[in-house]
CSV table of C-alpha atoms in Angstrom, one decimal:
chain,number,residue,atom,x,y,z
N,14,MET,CA,-3.7,-10.2,-15.3
N,15,SER,CA,-0.9,-7.8,-14.4
N,16,ARG,CA,-0.8,-6.3,-10.8
N,17,ASP,CA,-1.1,-2.8,-12.7
N,18,SER,CA,-4.6,-3.5,-14.0
N,19,ASP,CA,-5.6,-4.2,-10.1
N,20,GLN,CA,-4.6,-0.9,-9.2
N,21,LYS,CA,-7.1,2.2,-9.1
N,22,ALA,CA,-5.7,5.9,-9.7
N,23,TYR,CA,-7.0,8.9,-8.1
N,24,LYS,CA,-5.3,12.0,-9.4
N,25,ALA,CA,-5.1,15.6,-8.1
N,26,GLU,CA,-2.8,18.2,-9.7
N,27,ALA,CA,0.2,17.6,-7.8
N,28,ILE,CA,-0.1,14.0,-6.7
N,29,THR,CA,-1.7,10.6,-8.0
N,30,VAL,CA,-2.8,8.1,-5.5
N,31,THR,CA,-2.9,4.4,-6.5
N,32,PHE,CA,-4.7,1.6,-4.5
N,33,GLU,CA,-4.5,-2.1,-5.0
N,34,ALA,CA,-7.6,-3.3,-3.1
N,35,ARG,CA,-6.3,-7.3,-3.0
N,36,ARG,CA,-3.2,-5.9,-1.0
N,37,CYS,CA,-5.3,-3.8,1.7
N,38,LEU,CA,-5.2,-5.2,5.3
N,39,HIS,CA,-7.6,-2.8,6.5
N,40,ALA,CA,-4.9,-1.2,8.8
N,41,ALA,CA,-6.9,2.1,8.4
N,42,GLU,CA,-4.0,4.3,8.6
N,43,CYS,CA,-5.0,6.3,5.5
N,44,VAL,CA,-8.6,6.8,7.0
N,45,ARG,CA,-7.1,7.7,10.5
N,46,GLY,CA,-4.6,10.0,9.0
N,47,LEU,CA,-6.7,11.9,6.7
N,48,PRO,CA,-10.5,11.3,6.9
N,49,GLY,CA,-11.5,14.1,4.6
N,50,VAL,CA,-9.5,12.4,1.7
N,51,PHE,CA,-10.0,8.5,2.4
N,52,ASP,CA,-13.4,8.1,3.3
N,53,THR,CA,-14.9,4.4,2.6
N,54,ALA,CA,-18.4,5.9,2.6
N,55,LYS,CA,-18.1,7.8,-0.2
N,56,ARG,CA,-17.5,7.2,-4.2
N,57,PRO,CA,-14.5,7.6,-4.9
N,58,TRP,CA,-13.6,6.5,-1.7
N,59,VAL,CA,-10.1,8.6,-2.1
N,60,GLN,CA,-10.6,12.4,-2.8
N,61,PRO,CA,-6.9,13.8,-3.4
N,62,ASP,CA,-7.9,17.3,-3.8
N,63,ASN,CA,-9.2,17.3,-0.2
N,64,ALA,CA,-5.5,17.6,0.9
N,65,THR,CA,-2.2,18.8,0.0
N,66,ALA,CA,0.3,16.4,-2.0
N,67,ASP,CA,2.8,16.6,1.2
N,68,GLN,CA,-0.1,15.6,3.4
N,69,LEU,CA,-1.3,12.8,1.3
N,70,ALA,CA,2.4,11.5,0.7
N,71,GLU,CA,3.1,11.4,4.3
N,72,VAL,CA,-0.2,9.5,5.0
N,73,VAL,CA,0.2,7.0,2.1
N,74,ARG,CA,3.8,6.1,3.6
N,75,ARG,CA,1.8,5.1,6.6
N,76,CYS,CA,0.3,2.0,4.6
N,77,PRO,CA,2.0,-1.0,5.7
N,78,SER,CA,1.0,-3.3,3.2
N,79,GLY,CA,1.9,-1.0,0.1
N,80,ALA,CA,-1.6,-1.3,-1.2
N,81,LEU,CA,-1.8,2.9,-1.4
N,82,LYS,CA,1.2,4.3,-3.5
N,83,TYR,CA,1.7,7.8,-4.7
N,84,ALA,CA,3.7,9.6,-7.4
N,85,LEU,CA,4.0,13.4,-7.6
N,86,ALA,CA,3.2,15.2,-10.5
N,87,ASP,CA,6.9,16.2,-11.2
N,88,GLY,CA,7.9,12.3,-11.1
N,89,ALA,CA,9.0,12.2,-7.6
N,90,GLU,CA,8.4,8.9,-6.1
N,91,GLU,CA,8.3,7.8,-2.3
N,92,THR,CA,11.8,7.4,-1.0
N,93,PRO,CA,12.3,4.1,0.7
N,94,ASN,CA,13.2,4.1,4.6
N,95,THR,CA,16.9,3.7,5.1
N,96,PRO,CA,18.0,1.2,6.6
N,97,THR,CA,15.6,-1.5,5.5
N,98,THR,CA,13.5,-2.9,8.6
N,99,ILE,CA,11.7,-6.6,8.7
N,100,THR,CA,9.4,-6.9,11.8
N,101,ARG,CA,7.7,-10.2,12.4
N,102,ASN,CA,4.3,-10.0,14.1
N,103,ALA,CA,2.6,-12.8,16.4
N,104,ASN,CA,1.0,-14.6,13.7
N,105,GLY,CA,3.8,-14.7,11.4
N,106,GLN,CA,3.2,-11.9,9.1
N,107,LEU,CA,6.3,-10.0,7.8
N,108,THR,CA,6.2,-6.2,7.7
N,109,VAL,CA,9.0,-5.0,5.2
N,110,ARG,CA,10.0,-1.3,4.6
N,111,GLY,CA,12.8,-0.3,3.0
N,112,GLU,CA,14.6,-0.4,-0.9
N,113,LEU,CA,13.0,-3.9,-1.8
N,114,ARG,CA,12.9,-6.0,-4.9
N,115,VAL,CA,9.9,-8.5,-4.5
N,116,ASP,CA,9.6,-11.8,-6.6
N,117,THR,CA,6.2,-12.0,-7.7
N,118,PRO,CA,4.5,-14.7,-10.0
N,119,GLN,CA,4.0,-11.8,-12.5
N,120,GLY,CA,8.0,-11.2,-12.0
N,121,PRO,CA,10.1,-8.9,-9.8
N,122,ALA,CA,8.8,-5.7,-8.5
N,123,ALA,CA,10.4,-3.1,-6.7
N,124,GLU,CA,8.3,-2.0,-3.6
N,125,THR,CA,9.0,0.5,-0.6
N,126,ARG,CA,6.4,-1.0,1.9
N,127,VAL,CA,5.1,-4.7,2.2
N,128,VAL,CA,3.4,-7.3,4.2
N,129,LEU,CA,4.8,-10.7,3.6
N,130,CYS,CA,2.6,-13.8,4.2
N,131,GLY,CA,4.5,-15.8,6.6
N,132,CYS,CA,2.3,-19.2,6.6
N,133,GLY,CA,2.4,-19.6,2.9
N,134,ASN,CA,-1.3,-19.6,2.5
N,135,SER,CA,-2.1,-16.5,0.8
N,136,GLN,CA,-3.6,-16.4,-2.8
N,137,LEU,CA,-1.7,-13.2,-3.2
N,138,GLN,CA,1.9,-14.8,-2.7
N,139,PRO,CA,4.1,-13.6,-1.6
N,140,PHE,CA,2.0,-10.8,0.3
N,141,CYS,CA,-0.4,-11.6,2.6
N,142,ASP,CA,-4.4,-11.3,2.0
N,143,HIS,CA,-5.3,-12.5,5.6
N,144,THR,CA,-6.8,-15.9,4.1
N,145,GLY,CA,-3.8,-17.7,5.9
N,146,LEU,CA,-3.2,-18.5,9.5
N,147,CYS,CA,-0.7,-15.7,9.6
N,148,GLY,CA,-3.6,-13.2,8.6
N,149,ARG,CA,-5.9,-13.7,11.3
């Protein structure tokens, strides 16, 4: 199964937000940032018409795992952080932001934000899925 088929898209006039549930680590940056858009009690839980494209893009960029992404209607995509940064937490997870090429079982993927597994036990390698020691 390709990674794209694991994504759900939520489209508004000026922006499309995509969500890949398997990569979500529940940091809740989206819910705290725009609770009127990201509401886990509603279906669909992402309602992009409830904010401007700029507001949505700013909050989506806070998602550390890259589970949330966006594309603007004019074709513009997220600009990677410069310089690229890598941070290891106490459990060994690596949070990486920047212009990234990540080797996955499905092939290389262009990314701007990821949380990588530091213990090698994730079922979603190379991404952390909280099943191994580093995600606890």
